[in-house]
Short mmCIF file of C-alpha atoms in Angstrom, two decimals:
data_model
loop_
_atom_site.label_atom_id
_atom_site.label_comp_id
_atom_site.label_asym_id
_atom_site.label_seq_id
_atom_site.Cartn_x
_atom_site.Cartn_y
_atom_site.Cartn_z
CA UNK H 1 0.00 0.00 0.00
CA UNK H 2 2.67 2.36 0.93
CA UNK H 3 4.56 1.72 -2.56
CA UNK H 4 0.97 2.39 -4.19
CA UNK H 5 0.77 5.72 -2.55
CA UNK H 6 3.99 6.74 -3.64
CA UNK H 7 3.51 6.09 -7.10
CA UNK H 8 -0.01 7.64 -7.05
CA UNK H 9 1.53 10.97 -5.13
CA UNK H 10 4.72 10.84 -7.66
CA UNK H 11 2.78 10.63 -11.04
CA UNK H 12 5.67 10.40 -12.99
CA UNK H 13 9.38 9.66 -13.52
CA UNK H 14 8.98 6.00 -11.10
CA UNK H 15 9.41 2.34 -11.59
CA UNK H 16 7.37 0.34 -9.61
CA UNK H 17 8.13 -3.02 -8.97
CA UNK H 18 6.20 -5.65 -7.47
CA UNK H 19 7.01 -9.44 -6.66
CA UNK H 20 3.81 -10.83 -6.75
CA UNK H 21 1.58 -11.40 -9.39
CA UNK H 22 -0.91 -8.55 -7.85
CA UNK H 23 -0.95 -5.24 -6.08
CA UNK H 24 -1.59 -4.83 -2.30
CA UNK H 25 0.34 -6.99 -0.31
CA UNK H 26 -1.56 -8.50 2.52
CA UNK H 27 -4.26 -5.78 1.66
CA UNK H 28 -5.67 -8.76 -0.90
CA UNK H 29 -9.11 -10.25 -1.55
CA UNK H 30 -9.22 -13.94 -3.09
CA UNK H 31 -12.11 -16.03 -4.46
CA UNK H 32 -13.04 -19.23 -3.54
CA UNK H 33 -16.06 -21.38 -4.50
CA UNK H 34 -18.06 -18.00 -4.64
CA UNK H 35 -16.61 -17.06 -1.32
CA UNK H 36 -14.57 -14.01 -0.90
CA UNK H 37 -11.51 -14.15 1.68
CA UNK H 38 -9.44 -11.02 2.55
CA UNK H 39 -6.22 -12.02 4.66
CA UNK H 40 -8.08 -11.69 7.89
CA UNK H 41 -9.58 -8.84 8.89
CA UNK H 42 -8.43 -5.60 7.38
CA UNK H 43 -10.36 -2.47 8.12
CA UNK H 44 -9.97 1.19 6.91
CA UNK H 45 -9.37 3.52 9.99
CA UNK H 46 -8.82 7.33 8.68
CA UNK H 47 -7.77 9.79 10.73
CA UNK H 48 -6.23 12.26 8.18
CA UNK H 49 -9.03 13.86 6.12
CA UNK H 50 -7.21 13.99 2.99
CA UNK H 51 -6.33 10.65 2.66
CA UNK H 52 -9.92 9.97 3.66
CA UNK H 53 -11.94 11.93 0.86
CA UNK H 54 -8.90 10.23 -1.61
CA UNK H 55 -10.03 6.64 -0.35
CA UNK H 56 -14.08 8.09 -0.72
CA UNK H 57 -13.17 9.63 -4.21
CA UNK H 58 -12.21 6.27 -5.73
CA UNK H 59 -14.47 3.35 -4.26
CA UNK H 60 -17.38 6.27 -4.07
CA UNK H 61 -20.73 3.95 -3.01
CA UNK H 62 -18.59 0.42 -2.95
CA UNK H 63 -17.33 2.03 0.62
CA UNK H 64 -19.19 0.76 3.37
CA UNK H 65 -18.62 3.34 7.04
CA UNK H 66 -19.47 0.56 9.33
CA UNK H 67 -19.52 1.02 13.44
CA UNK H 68 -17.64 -1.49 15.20
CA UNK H 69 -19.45 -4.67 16.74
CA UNK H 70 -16.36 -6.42 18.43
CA UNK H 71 -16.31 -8.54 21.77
CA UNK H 72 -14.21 -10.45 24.00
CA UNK H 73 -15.32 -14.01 24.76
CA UNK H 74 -13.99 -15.17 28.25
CA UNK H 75 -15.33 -17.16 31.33
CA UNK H 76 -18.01 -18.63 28.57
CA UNK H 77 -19.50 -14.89 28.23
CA UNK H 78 -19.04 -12.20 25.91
CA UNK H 79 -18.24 -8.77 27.22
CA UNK H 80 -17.57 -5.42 25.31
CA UNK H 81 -14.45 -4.16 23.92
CA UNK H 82 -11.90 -2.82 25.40
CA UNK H 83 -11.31 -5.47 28.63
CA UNK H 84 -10.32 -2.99 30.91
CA UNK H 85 -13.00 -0.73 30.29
CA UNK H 86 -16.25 -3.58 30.45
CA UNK H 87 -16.14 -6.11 33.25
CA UNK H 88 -20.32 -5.72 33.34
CA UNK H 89 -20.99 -9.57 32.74
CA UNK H 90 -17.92 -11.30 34.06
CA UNK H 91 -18.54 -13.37 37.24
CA UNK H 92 -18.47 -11.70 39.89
CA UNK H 93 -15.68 -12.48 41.44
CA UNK H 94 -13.71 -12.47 38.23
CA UNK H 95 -15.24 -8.62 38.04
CA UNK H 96 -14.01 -7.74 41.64
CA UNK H 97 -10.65 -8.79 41.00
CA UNK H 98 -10.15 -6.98 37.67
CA UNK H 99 -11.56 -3.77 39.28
CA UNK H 100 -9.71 -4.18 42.38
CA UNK H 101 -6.56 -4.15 40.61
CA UNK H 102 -7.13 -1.35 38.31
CA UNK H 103 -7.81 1.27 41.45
CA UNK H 104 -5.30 -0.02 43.32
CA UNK H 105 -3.00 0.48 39.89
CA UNK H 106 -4.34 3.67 39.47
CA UNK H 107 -3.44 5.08 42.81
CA UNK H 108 0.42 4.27 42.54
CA UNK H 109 0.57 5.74 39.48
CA UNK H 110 2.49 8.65 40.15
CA UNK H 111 4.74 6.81 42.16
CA UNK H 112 6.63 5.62 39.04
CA UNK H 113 10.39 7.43 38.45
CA UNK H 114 10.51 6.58 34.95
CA UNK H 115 8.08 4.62 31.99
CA UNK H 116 7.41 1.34 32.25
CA UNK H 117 10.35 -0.94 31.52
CA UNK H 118 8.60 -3.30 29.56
CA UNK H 119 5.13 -4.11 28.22
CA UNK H 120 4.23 -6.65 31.40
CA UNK H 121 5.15 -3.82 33.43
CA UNK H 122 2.76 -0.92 31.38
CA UNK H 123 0.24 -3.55 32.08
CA UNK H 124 0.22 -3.49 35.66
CA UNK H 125 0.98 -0.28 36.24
CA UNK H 126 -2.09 0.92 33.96
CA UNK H 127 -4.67 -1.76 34.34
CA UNK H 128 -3.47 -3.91 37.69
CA UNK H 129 -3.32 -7.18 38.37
CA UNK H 130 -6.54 -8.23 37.86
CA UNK H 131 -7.32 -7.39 34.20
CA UNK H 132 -3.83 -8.33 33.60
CA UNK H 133 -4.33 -11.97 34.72
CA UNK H 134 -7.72 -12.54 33.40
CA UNK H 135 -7.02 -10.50 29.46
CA UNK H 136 -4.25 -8.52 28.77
CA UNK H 137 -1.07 -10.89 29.48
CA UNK H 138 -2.73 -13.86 28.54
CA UNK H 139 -4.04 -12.61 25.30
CA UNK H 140 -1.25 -10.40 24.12
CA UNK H 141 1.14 -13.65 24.66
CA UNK H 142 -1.15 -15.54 21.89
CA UNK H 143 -0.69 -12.71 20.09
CA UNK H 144 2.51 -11.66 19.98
CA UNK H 145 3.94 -15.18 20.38
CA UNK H 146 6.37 -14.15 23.35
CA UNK H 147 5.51 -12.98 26.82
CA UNK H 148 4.41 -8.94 27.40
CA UNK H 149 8.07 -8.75 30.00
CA UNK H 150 9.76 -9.72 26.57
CA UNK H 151 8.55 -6.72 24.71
CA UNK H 152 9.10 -3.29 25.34
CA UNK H 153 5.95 -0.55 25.92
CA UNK H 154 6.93 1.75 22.76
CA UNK H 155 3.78 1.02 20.24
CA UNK H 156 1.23 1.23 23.26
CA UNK H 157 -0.12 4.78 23.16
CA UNK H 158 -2.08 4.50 20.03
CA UNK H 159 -2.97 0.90 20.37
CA UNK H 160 -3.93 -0.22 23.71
CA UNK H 161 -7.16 1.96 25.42
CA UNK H 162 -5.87 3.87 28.51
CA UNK H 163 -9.27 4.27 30.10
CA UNK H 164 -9.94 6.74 32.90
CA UNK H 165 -11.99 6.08 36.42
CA UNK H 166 -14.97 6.60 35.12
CA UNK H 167 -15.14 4.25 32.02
CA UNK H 168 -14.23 1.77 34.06
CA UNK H 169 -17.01 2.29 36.91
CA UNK H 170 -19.18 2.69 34.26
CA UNK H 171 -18.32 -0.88 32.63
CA UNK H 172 -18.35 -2.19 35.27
CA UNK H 173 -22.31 -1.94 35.77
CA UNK H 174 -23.36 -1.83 31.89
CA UNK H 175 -23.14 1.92 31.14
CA UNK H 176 -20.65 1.85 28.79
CA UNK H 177 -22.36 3.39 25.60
CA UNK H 178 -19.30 4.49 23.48
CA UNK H 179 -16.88 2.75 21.54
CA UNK H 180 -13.28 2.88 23.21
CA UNK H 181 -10.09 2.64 20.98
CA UNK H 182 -8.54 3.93 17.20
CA UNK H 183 -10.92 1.62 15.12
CA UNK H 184 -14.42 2.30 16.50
CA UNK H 185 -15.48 3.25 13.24
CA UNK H 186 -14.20 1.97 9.71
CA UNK H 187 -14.05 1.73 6.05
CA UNK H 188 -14.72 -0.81 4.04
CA UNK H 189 -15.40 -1.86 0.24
CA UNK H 190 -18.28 -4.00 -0.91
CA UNK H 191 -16.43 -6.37 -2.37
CA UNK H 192 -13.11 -7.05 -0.24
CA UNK H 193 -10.71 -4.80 0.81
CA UNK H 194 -8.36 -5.46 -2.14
CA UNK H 195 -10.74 -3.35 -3.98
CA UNK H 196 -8.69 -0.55 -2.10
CA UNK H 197 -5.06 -1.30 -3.82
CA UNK H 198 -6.56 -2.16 -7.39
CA UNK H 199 -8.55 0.84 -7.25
CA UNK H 200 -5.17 2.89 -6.33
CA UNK H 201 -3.60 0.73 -9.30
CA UNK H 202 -6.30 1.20 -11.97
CA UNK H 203 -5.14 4.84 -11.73
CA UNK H 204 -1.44 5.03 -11.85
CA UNK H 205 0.37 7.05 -14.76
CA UNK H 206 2.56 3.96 -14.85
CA UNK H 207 1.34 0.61 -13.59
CA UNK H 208 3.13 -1.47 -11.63
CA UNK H 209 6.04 -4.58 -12.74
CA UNK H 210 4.40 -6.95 -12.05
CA UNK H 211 6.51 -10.40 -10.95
CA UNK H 212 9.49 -8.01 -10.53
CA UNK H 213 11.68 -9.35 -7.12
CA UNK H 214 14.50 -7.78 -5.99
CA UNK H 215 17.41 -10.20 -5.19
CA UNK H 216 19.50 -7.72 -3.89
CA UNK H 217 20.97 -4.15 -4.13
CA UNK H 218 24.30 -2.57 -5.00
CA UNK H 219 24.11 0.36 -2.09
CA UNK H 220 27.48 2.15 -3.56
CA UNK H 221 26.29 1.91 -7.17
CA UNK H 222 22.79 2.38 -6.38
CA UNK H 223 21.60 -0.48 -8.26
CA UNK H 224 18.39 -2.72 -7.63
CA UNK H 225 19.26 -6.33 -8.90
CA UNK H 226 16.12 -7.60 -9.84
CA UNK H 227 14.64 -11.06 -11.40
CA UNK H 228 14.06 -8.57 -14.79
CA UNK H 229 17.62 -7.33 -15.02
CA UNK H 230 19.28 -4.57 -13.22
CA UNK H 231 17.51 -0.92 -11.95
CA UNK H 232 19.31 2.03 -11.25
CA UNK H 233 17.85 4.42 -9.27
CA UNK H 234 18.98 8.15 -7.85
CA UNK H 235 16.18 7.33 -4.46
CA UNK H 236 14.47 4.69 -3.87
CA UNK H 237 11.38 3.98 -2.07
CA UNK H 238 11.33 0.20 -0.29
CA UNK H 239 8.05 -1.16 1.35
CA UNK H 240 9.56 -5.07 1.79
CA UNK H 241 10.08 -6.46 5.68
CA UNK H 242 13.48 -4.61 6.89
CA UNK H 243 14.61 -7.71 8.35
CA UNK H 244 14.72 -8.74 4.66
CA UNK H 245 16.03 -5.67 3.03
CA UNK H 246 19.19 -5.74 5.51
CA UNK H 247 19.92 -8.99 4.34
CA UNK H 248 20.23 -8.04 0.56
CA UNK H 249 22.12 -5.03 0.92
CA UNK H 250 25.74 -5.61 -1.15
CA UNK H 251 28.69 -3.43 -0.18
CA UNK H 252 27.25 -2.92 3.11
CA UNK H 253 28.88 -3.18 6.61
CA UNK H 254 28.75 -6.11 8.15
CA UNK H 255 26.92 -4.38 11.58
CA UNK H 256 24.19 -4.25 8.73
CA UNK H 257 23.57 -7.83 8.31
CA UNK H 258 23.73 -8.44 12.10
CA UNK H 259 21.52 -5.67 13.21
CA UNK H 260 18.32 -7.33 10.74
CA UNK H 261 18.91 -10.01 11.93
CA UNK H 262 18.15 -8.96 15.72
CA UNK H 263 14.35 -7.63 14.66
CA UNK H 264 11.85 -10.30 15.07
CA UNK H 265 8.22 -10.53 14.09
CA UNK H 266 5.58 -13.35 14.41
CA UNK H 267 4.48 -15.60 11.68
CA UNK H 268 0.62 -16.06 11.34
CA UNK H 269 -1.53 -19.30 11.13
CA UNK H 270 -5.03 -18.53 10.23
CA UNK H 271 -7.97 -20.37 8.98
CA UNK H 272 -10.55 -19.13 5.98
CA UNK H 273 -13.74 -20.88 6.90
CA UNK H 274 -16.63 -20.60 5.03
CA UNK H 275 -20.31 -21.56 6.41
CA UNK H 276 -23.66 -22.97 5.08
CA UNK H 277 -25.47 -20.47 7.32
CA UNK H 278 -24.55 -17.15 8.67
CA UNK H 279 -22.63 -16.71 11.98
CA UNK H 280 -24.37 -16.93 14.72
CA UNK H 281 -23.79 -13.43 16.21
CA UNK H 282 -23.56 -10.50 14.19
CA UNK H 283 -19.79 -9.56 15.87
CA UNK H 284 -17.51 -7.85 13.45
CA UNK H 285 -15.03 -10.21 15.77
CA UNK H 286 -14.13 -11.32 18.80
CA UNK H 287 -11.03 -11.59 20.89
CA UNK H 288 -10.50 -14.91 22.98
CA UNK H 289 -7.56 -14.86 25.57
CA UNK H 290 -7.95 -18.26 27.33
CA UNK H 291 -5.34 -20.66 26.39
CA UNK H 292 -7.56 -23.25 26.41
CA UNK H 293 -8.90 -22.15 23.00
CA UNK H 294 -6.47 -22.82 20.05
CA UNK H 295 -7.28 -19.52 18.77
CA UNK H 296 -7.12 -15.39 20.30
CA UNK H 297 -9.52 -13.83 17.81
CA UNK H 298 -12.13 -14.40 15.38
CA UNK H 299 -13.54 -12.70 13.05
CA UNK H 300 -16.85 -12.59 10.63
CA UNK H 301 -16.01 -11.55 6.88
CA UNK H 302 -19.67 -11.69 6.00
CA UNK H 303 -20.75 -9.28 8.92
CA UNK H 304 -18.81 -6.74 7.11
CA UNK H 305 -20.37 -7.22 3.85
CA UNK H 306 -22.48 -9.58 2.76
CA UNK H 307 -21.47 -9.15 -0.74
CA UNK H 308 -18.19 -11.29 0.40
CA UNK H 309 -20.37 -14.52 0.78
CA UNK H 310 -23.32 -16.66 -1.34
CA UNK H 311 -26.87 -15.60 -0.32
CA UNK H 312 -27.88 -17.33 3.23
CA UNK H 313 -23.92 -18.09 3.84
CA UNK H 314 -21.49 -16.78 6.38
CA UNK H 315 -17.61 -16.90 5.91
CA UNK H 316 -14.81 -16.54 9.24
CA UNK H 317 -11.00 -15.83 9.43
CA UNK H 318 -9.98 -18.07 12.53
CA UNK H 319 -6.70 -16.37 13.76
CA UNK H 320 -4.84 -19.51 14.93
CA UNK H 321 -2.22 -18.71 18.58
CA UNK H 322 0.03 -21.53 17.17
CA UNK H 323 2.89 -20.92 14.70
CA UNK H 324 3.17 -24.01 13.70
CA UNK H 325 1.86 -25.87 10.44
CA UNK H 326 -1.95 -26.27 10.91
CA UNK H 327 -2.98 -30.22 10.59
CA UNK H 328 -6.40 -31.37 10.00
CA UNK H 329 -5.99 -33.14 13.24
CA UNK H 330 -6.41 -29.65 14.71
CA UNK H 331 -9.32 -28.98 13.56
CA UNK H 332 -12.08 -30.62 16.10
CA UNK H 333 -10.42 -28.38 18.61
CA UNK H 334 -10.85 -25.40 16.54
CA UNK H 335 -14.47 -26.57 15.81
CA UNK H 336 -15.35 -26.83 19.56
CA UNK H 337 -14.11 -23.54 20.09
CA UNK H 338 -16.22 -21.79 17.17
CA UNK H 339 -19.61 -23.88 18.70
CA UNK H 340 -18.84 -22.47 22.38
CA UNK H 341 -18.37 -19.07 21.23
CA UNK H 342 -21.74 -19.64 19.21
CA UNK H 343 -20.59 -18.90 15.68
CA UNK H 344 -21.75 -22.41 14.44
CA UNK H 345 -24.21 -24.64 15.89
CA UNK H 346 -22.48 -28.26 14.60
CA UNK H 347 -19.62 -29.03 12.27
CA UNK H 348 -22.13 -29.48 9.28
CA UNK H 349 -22.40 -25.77 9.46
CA UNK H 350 -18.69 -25.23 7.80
CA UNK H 351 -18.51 -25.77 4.07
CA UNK H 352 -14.66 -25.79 4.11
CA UNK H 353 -11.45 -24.61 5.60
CA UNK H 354 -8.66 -23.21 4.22
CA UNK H 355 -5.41 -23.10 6.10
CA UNK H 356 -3.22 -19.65 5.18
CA UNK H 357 -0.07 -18.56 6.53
CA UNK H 358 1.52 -14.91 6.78
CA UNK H 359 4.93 -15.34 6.77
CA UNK H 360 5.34 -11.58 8.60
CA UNK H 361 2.73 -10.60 10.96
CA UNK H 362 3.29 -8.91 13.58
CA UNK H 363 6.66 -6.91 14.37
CA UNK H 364 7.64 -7.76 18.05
CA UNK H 365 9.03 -5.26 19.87
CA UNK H 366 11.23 -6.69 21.93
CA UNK H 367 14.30 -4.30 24.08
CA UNK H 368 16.65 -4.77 20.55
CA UNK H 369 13.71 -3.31 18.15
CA UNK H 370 14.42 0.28 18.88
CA UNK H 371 18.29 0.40 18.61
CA UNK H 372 18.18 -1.52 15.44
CA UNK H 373 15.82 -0.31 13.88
CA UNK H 374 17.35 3.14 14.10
CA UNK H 375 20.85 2.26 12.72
CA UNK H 376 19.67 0.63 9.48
CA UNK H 377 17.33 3.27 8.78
CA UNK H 378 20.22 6.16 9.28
CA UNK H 379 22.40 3.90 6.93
CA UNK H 380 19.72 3.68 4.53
CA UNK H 381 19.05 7.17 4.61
CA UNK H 382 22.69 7.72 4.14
CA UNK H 383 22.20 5.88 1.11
CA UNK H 384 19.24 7.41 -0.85
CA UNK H 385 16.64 4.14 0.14
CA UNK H 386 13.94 5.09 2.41
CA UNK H 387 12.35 2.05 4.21
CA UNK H 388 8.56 2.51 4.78
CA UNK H 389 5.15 1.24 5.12
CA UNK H 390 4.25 -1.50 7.84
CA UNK H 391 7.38 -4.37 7.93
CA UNK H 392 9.37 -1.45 6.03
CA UNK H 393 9.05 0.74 8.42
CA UNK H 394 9.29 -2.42 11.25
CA UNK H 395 6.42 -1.35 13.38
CA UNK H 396 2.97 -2.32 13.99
CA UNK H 397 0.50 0.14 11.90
CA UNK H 398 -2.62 0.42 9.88
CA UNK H 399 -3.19 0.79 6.35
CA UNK H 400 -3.83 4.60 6.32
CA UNK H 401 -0.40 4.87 7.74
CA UNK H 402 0.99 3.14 4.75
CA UNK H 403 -0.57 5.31 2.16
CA UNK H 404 0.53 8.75 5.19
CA UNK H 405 4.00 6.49 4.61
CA UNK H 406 3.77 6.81 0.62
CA UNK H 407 2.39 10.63 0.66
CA UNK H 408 5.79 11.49 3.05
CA UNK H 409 8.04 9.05 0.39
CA UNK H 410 6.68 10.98 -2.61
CA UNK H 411 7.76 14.10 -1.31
CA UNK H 412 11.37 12.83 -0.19
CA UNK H 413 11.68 10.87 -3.48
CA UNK H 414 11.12 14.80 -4.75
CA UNK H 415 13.71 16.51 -2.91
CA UNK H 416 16.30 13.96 -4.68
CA UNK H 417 15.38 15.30 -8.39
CA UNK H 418 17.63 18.15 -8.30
#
């Protein structure tokens, strides 16, 4: 998405190259038996109103503006999104604890000499105890794939709901009436949200190589070896996983190599289930910390549209907390899961499942992230590539950061004309 915005804010004078056979990266829609899978769930959330009316300007009535329906399914109930701001319907005693915790949190606050020293610790120092024991750690380690002490606290300000006294008393009796968090609302097309990148494609001065990899890049030269031949270039824009692009730089220092190879990420399992009936709750999805289920979050594809599905049928993404291979053997326990959260009512109700697999998820950020992360993109600076968009960038976004990513890259790629 972020190499799409730069071509589309650029207009001219670009190459853009693209491994795959299609535009978008993971922002992708496939067809299957009439079905219509996105890679699990991605949602529009705009903030910046030009990038907004840009988005509304191209997909025009194919954009849905839907109002998020999401829960979290623990202690065999469903309760409202965010955790730490709805205990209303917990058991009691699960309630108590969680509120407990958070006051007596909230009261040391300003205790604290410095930030929080690592994500466990910005857990219990916002939320206490309570809410961490019974959602946050427990979830965030299916998640993430390594414990919250691994991880450092740097991505949580936009991402995890800081609510104050009052949301929480007021969740905890059923009063909560507003949506908490950066994606209560969101965009999305009719027909998949790869609509979005071909849509961005369909108008490009220059379209995009398609089935163009690079294999590697001559940093002194400024040359892009690529499976087409060589590309020179005076700047140049990169939106594949850092990690990666460290690894393929030629003539670089050796610290190079070693520092990508210190940031991690998480691979992703996930399921594409489609249904002979509709889910049975009208949730946009769900998250489910409990180890005892196989996965932390489910979503419905057809509650967003129900142009993604046959007439009568409902389709899933089951986000699986496992990074290893999926197995049909897996799949009762999976199947259990989906009937106790009551999405299906028997196994008859699922046509078919597709295993997937995203080989880059989620970027952890563990206490190396920030240090490397810097270095290679000051060398690559130094160098006329700018690393950007999601894995470019190495952080954990949303897609109307990639195209804010593209708009900035545009205007750097400018400065280097002269």
């Amino acid at each position: 998405m972020a190499g799409l915005a730069t071509a589309a804010r650029l207009r001219s004078g670009y190459r853009l190259l693209e491994a795959s056979d299609r535009v978008g990266g993971l922002c992708a829609t496939a067809v299957d038996e009439g079905f219509r899978f996105d890679v699990t769930g991605h949602l529009f959330h705009s903030r910046d109103a030009e990038i907004r009316a840009w988005i509304e300007s191209m997909l025009g009535p194919r954009l849905l503006r839907i109002e998020r329906r999401s829960r979290i399914f623990s202690h065999g109930v469903y309760t409202r999104f965010p955790f730490q701001a709805n205990t209303f319907g917990l058991p009691p005693a699960v309630a108590f604890e969680c509120l407990k915790g958070f006051f007596e949190a909230w009261d040391r606050r300003d205790s604290y000499a410095g930030p929080p020293r690592d994500f466990d610790d910005f857990i219990r120092r916002y939320f206490g105890d309570g809410i961490a024991r019974h959602f946050m750690v427990p979830y965030n380690t299916k998640l993430w794939g390594v414990a919250p002490r691994e991880m450092s606290s740097a991505w949580t300000d936009r991402f995890v709901p800081k609510p104050s006294r009052d949301d929480v008393v007021a969740g905890a009796v059923g009063l909560n009436d507003r949506e908490l968090g950066y994606n209560a609302t969101f965009l999305y097309p009719r027909g998949g949200i790869g609509e979005l990148p071909e849509a961005i494609h369909r108008r490009l001065a220059i379209p995009a190589e398609l089935g163009t990899a690079v294999l590697g890049i001559e940093v002194r030269r400024r040359i892009a070896l690529t499976t087409r031949g060589p590309v020179p270039y005076r700047r140049l824009v990169t939106t594949m996983p850092l990690q990666r692009l460290g690894l393929l730089l030629r003539g670089a220092p050796a610290w190079v190599a070693r520092a990508a190879s210190r940031l991690r990420c998480t691979s992703l399992a996930y399921l594409d289930v489609a249904l002979e009936r509709r889910p049975g709750n009208d949730y946009h999805w769900s998250y489910v910390p409990e180890e005892r289920y196989p996965f932390y979050r489910v979503g419905a594809y057809s509650n967003f549209s129900p142009a993604l599905v046959p007439r009568g049928k409902g389709s899933l993404y089951v986000e699986l907390a496992s990074r290893r291979p999926f197995r049909r053997s897996h799949l009762p326990a999976v199947v259990r899961g989906l009937r106790e959260l009551g999405l299906i009512r028997r196994e008859g109700d699922i046509r078919f499942v597709r295993p997937r697999r995203i080989p880059f998820a989620y970027v952890v950020y563990d206490h190396a992230w920030e240090k490397a992360r810097a270095r290679l993109h000051a060398f690559l600076a130094e160098n006329g590539i700018l690393s950007c968009g999601r894995y470019g960038s190495w952080e954990y976004s949303a897609m109307e950061d990639a195209l804010l990513a593209g708009r900035d890259a545009a205007r750097w790629a400018k400065e280097g004309e002269g």
